[in-house]
Coordinates of N, CA and C in Angstrom, one line a residue:
M1 N -19.8 6.0 -8.5 CA -20.0 4.6 -8.8 C -20.7 4.0 -7.6
P2 N -21.7 3.2 -7.9 CA -22.5 2.5 -6.8 C -21.6 1.5 -6.1
R3 N -21.7 1.3 -4.8 CA -20.9 0.4 -4.1 C -21.8 -0.5 -3.2
A4 N -21.3 -1.7 -3.0 CA -22.1 -2.7 -2.2 C -21.6 -2.6 -0.8
C5 N -20.5 -2.0 -0.5 CA -20.0 -1.9 0.9 C -19.1 -0.7 1.0
K6 N -18.8 -0.4 2.3 CA -17.8 0.7 2.6 C -16.5 0.0 2.7
I7 N -15.4 0.8 2.4 CA -14.1 0.3 2.6 C -13.4 1.1 3.7
I8 N -12.9 0.5 4.7 CA -12.2 1.1 5.8 C -10.7 1.1 5.5
I9 N -10.0 2.3 5.4 CA -8.6 2.4 5.1 C -7.9 2.6 6.5
V10 N -6.9 1.7 6.7 CA -6.1 1.8 8.0 C -4.7 2.1 7.5
P11 N -4.3 3.4 7.5 CA -3.0 3.8 7.0 C -2.0 4.0 8.1
E12 N -0.7 3.9 7.8 CA 0.4 4.2 8.8 C 0.5 5.7 9.0
D13 N 0.3 6.5 8.0 CA 0.4 7.9 8.1 C -0.3 8.6 7.0
S14 N -0.2 9.9 6.9 CA -0.9 10.6 5.9 C -0.5 10.3 4.4
E15 N 0.8 9.9 4.2 CA 1.2 9.6 2.9 C 0.5 8.3 2.4
H16 N 0.4 7.3 3.3 CA -0.3 6.1 3.0 C -1.8 6.3 2.7
A17 N -2.3 7.2 3.5 CA -3.8 7.6 3.3 C -4.0 8.2 2.0
N18 N -3.1 9.1 1.6 CA -3.2 9.8 0.3 C -3.0 8.9 -0.9
L19 N -2.1 7.9 -0.7 CA -1.9 6.9 -1.8 C -3.2 6.2 -2.0
A20 N -3.8 5.7 -0.9 CA -5.1 5.0 -1.0 C -6.2 5.8 -1.7
R21 N -6.3 7.1 -1.2 CA -7.3 8.0 -1.8 C -7.0 8.1 -3.3
G22 N -5.8 8.3 -3.7 CA -5.5 8.5 -5.1 C -5.8 7.2 -5.9
Y23 N -5.5 6.1 -5.4 CA -5.8 4.8 -6.0 C -7.3 4.7 -6.3
F24 N -8.0 4.9 -5.2 CA -9.5 4.8 -5.4 C -10.1 5.8 -6.4
A25 N -9.5 7.0 -6.4 CA -9.9 8.0 -7.3 C -9.7 7.5 -8.8
G26 N -8.5 6.9 -8.9 CA -8.1 6.4 -10.3 C -8.9 5.2 -10.7
R27 N -9.6 4.5 -9.7 CA -10.4 3.4 -10.1 C -11.9 3.8 -10.0
D28 N -12.2 5.1 -10.0 CA -13.6 5.6 -10.0 C -14.4 5.3 -8.7
V29 N -13.7 5.2 -7.6 CA -14.4 5.0 -6.3 C -14.5 6.4 -5.7
S30 N -15.8 6.8 -5.4 CA -16.0 8.1 -4.9 C -15.6 8.1 -3.4
P31 N -15.3 9.3 -2.9 CA -14.9 9.4 -1.5 C -15.9 8.9 -0.5
G32 N -17.2 8.9 -0.9 CA -18.2 8.3 -0.1 C -18.1 6.8 0.0
G33 N -17.3 6.2 -0.8 CA -17.2 4.7 -0.8 C -16.2 4.2 0.2
Y34 N -15.4 5.1 0.8 CA -14.4 4.6 1.8 C -14.3 5.6 3.0
Q35 N -13.7 5.1 4.0 CA -13.5 5.9 5.2 C -12.1 5.7 5.7
V36 N -11.3 6.8 5.9 CA -10.0 6.7 6.3 C -9.9 6.9 7.9
T37 N -9.4 5.9 8.5 CA -9.2 6.0 10.0 C -8.0 6.9 10.2
R38 N -8.0 7.7 11.2 CA -7.0 8.7 11.5 C -6.4 8.4 12.9
N39 N -6.0 7.2 13.1 CA -5.5 6.8 14.4 C -4.0 7.2 14.7
W40 N -3.3 7.5 13.6 CA -1.9 7.7 13.7 C -1.7 9.0 14.5
T41 N -0.5 9.1 15.2 CA -0.2 10.2 16.0 C 1.0 10.9 15.4
G42 N 1.0 12.2 15.2 CA 2.0 12.9 14.5 C 2.1 12.5 13.1
K43 N 3.3 12.6 12.5 CA 3.4 12.4 11.0 C 3.4 10.9 10.7
N44 N 4.0 10.1 11.6 CA 4.2 8.7 11.3 C 3.5 7.8 12.3
G45 N 3.1 6.6 11.8 CA 2.5 5.7 12.6 C 3.5 4.7 13.2
N46 N 3.0 3.6 13.6 CA 3.9 2.6 14.2 C 3.4 1.2 13.8
F47 N 4.2 0.3 13.4 CA 3.8 -1.0 12.9 C 2.8 -1.7 13.8
D48 N 3.2 -1.9 15.1 CA 2.4 -2.6 16.0 C 1.0 -1.9 16.2
R49 N 1.0 -0.6 16.2 CA -0.3 0.1 16.4 C -1.2 -0.1 15.2
V50 N -0.6 0.0 14.0 CA -1.4 -0.1 12.8 C -1.9 -1.5 12.7
R51 N -1.0 -2.5 13.0 CA -1.4 -3.9 12.9 C -2.6 -4.1 13.9
D52 N -2.5 -3.6 15.1 CA -3.6 -3.8 16.1 C -4.9 -3.2 15.6
W53 N -4.8 -2.0 15.0 CA -6.0 -1.3 14.4 C -6.6 -2.2 13.3
L54 N -5.7 -2.7 12.5 CA -6.2 -3.6 11.4 C -6.9 -4.8 12.0
V55 N -6.3 -5.4 13.0 CA -6.9 -6.6 13.6 C -8.3 -6.3 14.2
E56 N -8.4 -5.1 14.8 CA -9.7 -4.7 15.4 C -10.8 -4.5 14.3
E57 N -10.4 -4.0 13.2 CA -11.3 -3.8 12.1 C -11.8 -5.1 11.5
I58 N -10.8 -6.1 11.4 CA -11.2 -7.4 10.9 C -12.1 -8.1 11.9
R59 N -11.9 -7.8 13.2 CA -12.8 -8.4 14.2 C -14.2 -7.9 14.0
F60 N -14.4 -6.6 13.8 CA -15.7 -6.1 13.5 C -16.3 -6.7 12.2
Q61 N -15.4 -6.8 11.2 CA -15.9 -7.3 9.9 C -16.4 -8.7 10.1
A62 N -15.7 -9.5 10.9 CA -16.0 -10.9 11.1 C -17.4 -11.1 11.8
R63 N -17.9 -10.1 12.5 CA -19.2 -10.2 13.1 C -20.3 -10.3 12.1
G64 N -20.0 -9.7 10.9 CA -21.0 -9.9 9.8 C -22.2 -9.0 9.9
L65 N -22.2 -8.0 10.9 CA -23.4 -7.1 11.0 C -23.5 -6.1 9.9
V66 N -22.3 -5.7 9.4 CA -22.3 -4.7 8.3 C -21.1 -5.2 7.3
R67 N -21.4 -5.2 6.0 CA -20.4 -5.7 5.1 C -19.5 -4.5 4.7
F68 N -18.2 -4.7 5.0 CA -17.2 -3.7 4.7 C -15.9 -4.3 4.5
G69 N -15.0 -3.7 3.6 CA -13.7 -4.2 3.4 C -12.7 -3.4 4.2
V70 N -11.5 -4.0 4.5 CA -10.5 -3.4 5.3 C -9.2 -3.4 4.5
L71 N -8.6 -2.2 4.3 CA -7.3 -2.1 3.6 C -6.4 -1.4 4.5
A72 N -5.3 -2.0 4.8 CA -4.2 -1.5 5.6 C -3.0 -1.2 4.8
L73 N -2.3 -0.1 5.1 CA -1.0 0.2 4.4 C 0.1 0.5 5.5
I74 N 1.1 -0.3 5.5 CA 2.2 -0.2 6.5 C 3.5 -0.4 5.8
D75 N 4.5 0.4 6.1 CA 5.8 0.2 5.5 C 6.5 -1.1 6.0
E76 N 7.3 -1.7 5.1 CA 8.1 -2.9 5.5 C 9.3 -2.5 6.3
D77 N 9.8 -1.3 6.1 CA 10.9 -0.7 6.9 C 12.1 -1.6 7.1
G78 N 12.4 -2.4 6.1 CA 13.6 -3.2 6.2 C 13.5 -4.4 7.1
Q79 N 12.3 -4.7 7.5 CA 12.1 -5.9 8.4 C 11.9 -7.2 7.7
G80 N 11.6 -7.1 6.4 CA 11.3 -8.3 5.6 C 9.8 -8.3 5.3
L81 N 9.5 -8.4 4.0 CA 8.1 -8.4 3.6 C 7.3 -9.6 4.2
S82 N 7.9 -10.8 4.1 CA 7.2 -12.0 4.7 C 7.1 -11.9 6.2
V83 N 8.1 -11.3 6.8 CA 8.1 -11.2 8.3 C 7.0 -10.3 8.7
R84 N 6.8 -9.2 8.1 CA 5.8 -8.2 8.4 C 4.4 -8.9 8.2
R85 N 4.2 -9.5 7.0 CA 3.0 -10.1 6.7 C 2.6 -11.2 7.7
Q86 N 3.6 -12.1 8.0 CA 3.3 -13.2 8.9 C 3.0 -12.7 10.3
N87 N 3.6 -11.6 10.7 CA 3.3 -11.0 12.0 C 1.8 -10.7 12.1
V88 N 1.3 -10.1 11.1 CA -0.2 -9.8 11.1 C -1.0 -11.1 11.1
I89 N -0.6 -12.0 10.2 CA -1.4 -13.3 10.1 C -1.4 -14.0 11.5
N90 N -0.2 -14.0 12.2 CA -0.1 -14.7 13.4 C -1.1 -14.1 14.5
H91 N -1.2 -12.8 14.5 CA -2.1 -12.1 15.4 C -3.5 -12.5 15.1
L92 N -3.9 -12.5 13.8 CA -5.2 -12.8 13.5 C -5.6 -14.3 13.9
T93 N -4.6 -15.2 13.6 CA -4.8 -16.6 13.9 C -5.0 -16.8 15.4
S94 N -4.1 -16.1 16.2 CA -4.2 -16.3 17.6 C -5.5 -15.9 18.2
L95 N -6.2 -15.0 17.5 CA -7.5 -14.5 18.0 C -8.7 -15.2 17.3
G96 N -8.3 -16.2 16.5 CA -9.4 -16.9 15.8 C -10.1 -16.1 14.8
L97 N -9.4 -15.2 14.2 CA -10.1 -14.3 13.2 C -9.7 -14.7 11.8
P98 N -10.5 -14.4 10.8 CA -10.1 -14.7 9.4 C -8.8 -14.1 9.0
T99 N -8.0 -14.8 8.2 CA -6.7 -14.3 7.7 C -6.9 -13.3 6.6
L100 N -5.8 -12.7 6.2 CA -5.8 -11.8 5.1 C -6.2 -12.5 3.8
D101 N -7.1 -11.8 3.1 CA -7.6 -12.4 1.8 C -8.3 -11.3 1.0
P102 N -7.6 -10.7 0.0 CA -8.2 -9.6 -0.8 C -9.5 -10.0 -1.4
S103 N -9.7 -11.2 -1.8 CA -11.0 -11.7 -2.4 C -12.1 -11.8 -1.4
Q104 N -11.8 -11.6 -0.1 CA -12.8 -11.5 0.9 C -12.8 -10.2 1.7
G105 N -12.1 -9.2 1.1 CA -12.2 -7.8 1.6 C -11.2 -7.6 2.7
R106 N -10.1 -8.3 2.8 CA -9.1 -8.0 3.8 C -7.7 -8.0 3.1
L107 N -7.1 -6.8 3.0 CA -5.9 -6.6 2.2 C -4.9 -5.8 3.0
L108 N -3.6 -6.3 3.0 CA -2.5 -5.5 3.6 C -1.5 -5.2 2.5
V109 N -1.2 -3.9 2.4 CA -0.2 -3.4 1.4 C 1.0 -3.0 2.2
L110 N 2.1 -3.5 1.8 CA 3.4 -3.3 2.5 C 4.4 -2.7 1.5
P111 N 4.5 -1.4 1.4 CA 5.6 -0.8 0.5 C 7.0 -1.2 1.0
V112 N 7.8 -1.6 0.1 CA 9.2 -1.9 0.5 C 10.2 -0.9 -0.2
R113 N 11.1 -0.3 0.5 CA 11.2 -0.4 1.9 C 10.2 0.5 2.6
N114 N 9.8 1.5 1.9 CA 8.7 2.4 2.5 C 7.9 3.0 1.3
V115 N 6.9 3.7 1.6 CA 6.1 4.3 0.5 C 6.9 5.3 -0.3
E116 N 7.9 5.9 0.3 CA 8.7 6.8 -0.4 C 9.5 6.2 -1.5
T117 N 9.8 4.9 -1.4 CA 10.4 4.1 -2.5 C 9.5 4.2 -3.7
W118 N 8.2 3.9 -3.5 CA 7.3 4.0 -4.7 C 7.1 5.4 -5.2
M119 N 7.2 6.4 -4.3 CA 7.1 7.8 -4.7 C 8.3 8.2 -5.6
V120 N 9.5 7.7 -5.3 CA 10.7 8.0 -6.1 C 10.5 7.3 -7.4
W121 N 10.1 6.0 -7.4 CA 9.8 5.3 -8.7 C 8.9 6.1 -9.5
G122 N 7.8 6.6 -8.9 CA 6.7 7.3 -9.7 C 7.3 8.5 -10.4
A123 N 8.2 9.3 -9.7 CA 8.8 10.5 -10.2 C 9.7 10.1 -11.4
R124 N 10.5 9.1 -11.2 CA 11.4 8.7 -12.3 C 10.6 8.2 -13.5
W125 N 9.6 7.4 -13.3 CA 8.8 6.9 -14.4 C 8.1 8.0 -15.1
A126 N 7.6 9.0 -14.4 CA 7.0 10.1 -15.1 C 8.0 10.9 -15.9
A127 N 9.2 11.1 -15.3 CA 10.2 11.9 -16.0 C 10.7 11.2 -17.2
A128 N 10.6 9.9 -17.3 CA 11.0 9.1 -18.4 C 9.9 9.0 -19.5
G129 N 8.8 9.7 -19.2 CA 7.7 9.6 -20.2 C 6.7 8.5 -20.0
K130 N 6.7 7.9 -18.8 CA 5.7 6.8 -18.4 C 5.8 5.7 -19.4
P131 N 6.9 5.1 -19.7 CA 7.0 4.0 -20.6 C 6.2 2.8 -20.1
T132 N 5.5 2.1 -20.9 CA 4.6 1.0 -20.5 C 5.1 -0.3 -20.9
S133 N 6.1 -0.4 -21.7 CA 6.6 -1.7 -22.2 C 7.1 -2.6 -21.1
P134 N 6.5 -3.9 -21.0 CA 7.1 -4.8 -20.0 C 8.3 -5.6 -20.5
N135 N 8.6 -5.4 -21.8 CA 9.6 -6.3 -22.4 C 10.9 -5.6 -22.7
A136 N 11.1 -4.3 -22.3 CA 12.3 -3.6 -22.6 C 13.5 -4.3 -21.9
T137 N 14.6 -4.5 -22.6 CA 15.8 -5.2 -22.0 C 16.4 -4.4 -20.9
T138 N 16.3 -3.1 -21.0 CA 16.7 -2.2 -19.9 C 15.7 -1.1 -19.6
P139 N 15.4 -0.8 -18.4 CA 14.4 0.3 -18.2 C 14.8 1.6 -18.7
A140 N 13.9 2.5 -18.9 CA 14.2 3.8 -19.5 C 14.7 4.8 -18.4
F141 N 14.8 4.3 -17.2 CA 15.2 5.1 -16.0 C 15.9 4.2 -15.0
P142 N 16.6 4.7 -14.1 CA 17.3 3.9 -13.1 C 16.2 3.2 -12.1
N143 N 16.4 1.9 -11.9 CA 15.5 1.2 -10.9 C 15.7 1.8 -9.5
V144 N 14.7 1.8 -8.7 CA 14.8 2.1 -7.3 C 15.4 0.8 -6.6
D145 N 16.0 1.0 -5.5 CA 16.6 -0.1 -4.7 C 15.7 -0.2 -3.5
E146 N 15.0 -1.3 -3.3 CA 14.1 -1.5 -2.2 C 14.8 -1.6 -0.9
T147 N 16.2 -1.7 -0.9 CA 16.9 -1.8 0.4 C 17.3 -0.4 0.8
H148 N 17.2 0.6 -0.1 CA 17.5 2.0 0.3 C 16.3 2.6 1.0
D149 N 16.6 3.6 1.9 CA 15.6 4.3 2.6 C 15.4 5.7 1.9
Y150 N 14.5 5.8 1.0 CA 14.2 7.0 0.3 C 13.4 8.0 1.1
K151 N 13.0 7.6 2.3 CA 12.3 8.6 3.2 C 13.4 9.4 3.9
R152 N 14.5 8.8 4.3 CA 15.5 9.5 5.0 C 16.7 9.7 4.1
W153 N 16.6 9.3 2.9 CA 17.7 9.5 1.9 C 19.0 8.8 2.4
Q154 N 18.8 7.6 2.8 CA 20.0 6.8 3.3 C 20.1 5.5 2.6
A155 N 21.3 5.2 2.0 CA 21.5 3.9 1.3 C 21.6 2.8 2.3
R156 N 21.6 1.6 1.8 CA 21.6 0.4 2.7 C 22.9 0.3 3.5
D157 N 24.0 0.9 3.0 CA 25.3 0.9 3.7 C 25.4 2.0 4.6
G158 N 24.3 2.8 4.8 CA 24.4 3.9 5.7 C 24.8 5.2 5.1
K159 N 25.3 5.2 3.9 CA 25.7 6.5 3.3 C 24.5 7.3 2.8
S160 N 24.7 8.6 2.6 CA 23.6 9.4 2.2 C 23.3 9.2 0.7
L161 N 22.1 9.3 0.4 CA 21.6 9.3 -1.0 C 21.4 10.7 -1.5
S162 N 21.6 10.9 -2.8 CA 21.3 12.2 -3.4 C 19.8 12.4 -3.4
R163 N 19.4 13.5 -3.0 CA 17.9 13.8 -2.9 C 17.4 14.0 -4.4
E164 N 16.2 13.6 -4.6 CA 15.6 13.7 -5.9 C 14.1 13.8 -5.7
S165 N 13.4 14.0 -6.8 CA 12.0 14.2 -6.8 C 11.2 13.0 -6.3
R166 N 10.1 13.2 -5.6 CA 9.2 12.1 -5.2 C 7.8 12.5 -5.7
L167 N 7.2 11.6 -6.3 CA 5.8 11.9 -6.8 C 4.9 12.0 -5.6
D168 N 4.0 13.0 -5.6 CA 3.0 13.2 -4.6 C 2.3 11.9 -4.3
A169 N 2.0 11.5 -3.1 CA 1.4 10.2 -2.8 C 0.0 10.0 -3.4
Y170 N -0.8 11.1 -3.5 CA -2.1 11.0 -4.1 C -1.9 10.7 -5.6
Q171 N -1.0 11.4 -6.3 CA -0.8 11.2 -7.7 C -0.2 9.8 -7.9
L172 N 0.6 9.3 -7.0 CA 1.2 8.0 -7.1 C 0.0 7.0 -7.0
G173 N -0.9 7.2 -6.2 CA -2.1 6.3 -6.1 C -2.8 6.2 -7.4
R174 N -3.0 7.4 -8.0 CA -3.7 7.5 -9.3 C -2.9 6.8 -10.4
T175 N -1.5 6.9 -10.3 CA -0.7 6.2 -11.2 C -0.8 4.7 -11.1
I176 N -0.8 4.2 -9.9 CA -0.9 2.8 -9.7 C -2.2 2.2 -10.2
A177 N -3.2 3.0 -10.2 CA -4.5 2.6 -10.7 C -4.5 2.4 -12.2
T178 N -3.6 3.0 -12.9 CA -3.5 2.9 -14.3 C -2.6 1.8 -14.8
L179 N -1.9 1.2 -13.9 CA -0.9 0.2 -14.3 C -1.5 -1.1 -14.8
N180 N -1.0 -1.7 -15.8 CA -1.5 -3.0 -16.3 C -1.0 -4.1 -15.4
R181 N -1.9 -4.7 -14.7 CA -1.4 -5.7 -13.7 C -1.0 -7.0 -14.4
V182 N -1.4 -7.2 -15.6 CA -1.0 -8.4 -16.4 C 0.3 -8.3 -17.0
S183 N 0.6 -7.1 -17.6 CA 1.9 -6.8 -18.2 C 2.4 -5.4 -17.7
P184 N 2.8 -5.4 -16.4 CA 3.3 -4.1 -15.9 C 4.5 -3.6 -16.5
P185 N 4.8 -2.3 -16.5 CA 6.0 -1.7 -17.1 C 7.3 -2.2 -16.5
N186 N 8.3 -2.3 -17.3 CA 9.6 -2.7 -16.9 C 10.1 -1.6 -15.9
G187 N 10.8 -2.1 -14.8 CA 11.3 -1.2 -13.8 C 10.4 -1.0 -12.6
L188 N 9.3 -1.6 -12.6 CA 8.3 -1.5 -11.5 C 9.0 -2.1 -10.2
P189 N 8.9 -1.5 -9.0 CA 9.5 -2.1 -7.8 C 8.7 -3.5 -7.6
P190 N 9.5 -4.5 -7.3 CA 8.8 -5.8 -7.1 C 7.6 -5.8 -6.1
A191 N 7.8 -5.1 -5.0 CA 6.7 -5.1 -4.0 C 5.4 -4.4 -4.6
L192 N 5.6 -3.4 -5.4 CA 4.5 -2.7 -6.0 C 3.9 -3.6 -7.1
Q193 N 4.7 -4.3 -7.9 CA 4.1 -5.2 -8.9 C 3.3 -6.3 -8.2
A194 N 3.8 -6.8 -7.1 CA 3.1 -7.9 -6.4 C 1.7 -7.5 -5.9
I195 N 1.5 -6.2 -5.6 CA 0.2 -5.8 -5.0 C -0.8 -5.5 -6.0
L196 N -0.5 -5.4 -7.3 CA -1.5 -5.0 -8.3 C -2.7 -5.9 -8.4
H197 N -2.4 -7.2 -8.5 CA -3.5 -8.2 -8.6 C -4.4 -8.2 -7.3
P198 N -3.7 -8.2 -6.1 CA -4.5 -8.2 -4.9 C -5.4 -6.9 -4.7
L199 N -4.9 -5.8 -5.2 CA -5.7 -4.5 -5.1 C -6.9 -4.7 -6.0
S200 N -6.7 -5.2 -7.2 CA -7.9 -5.4 -8.1 C -8.9 -6.4 -7.5
D201 N -8.4 -7.5 -6.9 CA -9.2 -8.5 -6.3 C -10.0 -7.9 -5.2
F202 N -9.4 -7.1 -4.4 CA -10.1 -6.4 -3.3 C -11.2 -5.6 -3.8
L203 N -11.0 -4.8 -4.8 CA -12.1 -3.9 -5.4 C -13.2 -4.8 -6.0
D204 N -12.8 -5.8 -6.7 CA -13.8 -6.7 -7.2 C -14.8 -7.3 -6.1
W205 N -14.2 -7.6 -5.0 CA -15.0 -8.1 -3.9 C -15.9 -7.0 -3.4
A206 N -15.4 -5.8 -3.3 CA -16.2 -4.7 -2.7 C -17.3 -4.3 -3.6
R207 N -17.2 -4.6 -4.9 CA -18.2 -4.2 -5.9 C -19.3 -5.2 -6.1
V208 N -19.1 -6.4 -5.5 CA -20.1 -7.4 -5.7 C -21.4 -7.1 -5.0

């Protein structure tokens, strides 16, 4: 697919990077249309580090020498979705930089509690036959709990969770690309449902 600009992906770790790759594949964006930064150390990144890398990319973007979009993916990690987002906005504002705006090529994705929450949802949804109805009175599978830590299999009260399947992050990205953002399926995690429109707006900007 022809592109008007490059997309820079700033992920917390390899799982977030693979989710983004899968999403773009599902939306027919060729690997040549994006670049994944590999600044993370070890398996996991760090919120402050990823935030700072995101801010730097937006600083370069604001210079206007080359048109490119910036997509960052950082776990909420139980800190609060609005708190995480406002932290990034405050840093951008303090530096006099443009704020987050998917329709202008600047998007922050914050899986709640972490990307593994979405991976567990993806596995449950697939096992249930991928039901697409937004109007079912009860979901065809158990809802994920965004306060649980499905990465460490720990419930919000500190007790251990039973381990279960998690959908591969790349396949999860491809799955997200197929979801109807106007009428998403029942049982979708709220934070995932909330990002469907911004993701589409971001790609619309990149394709102009």
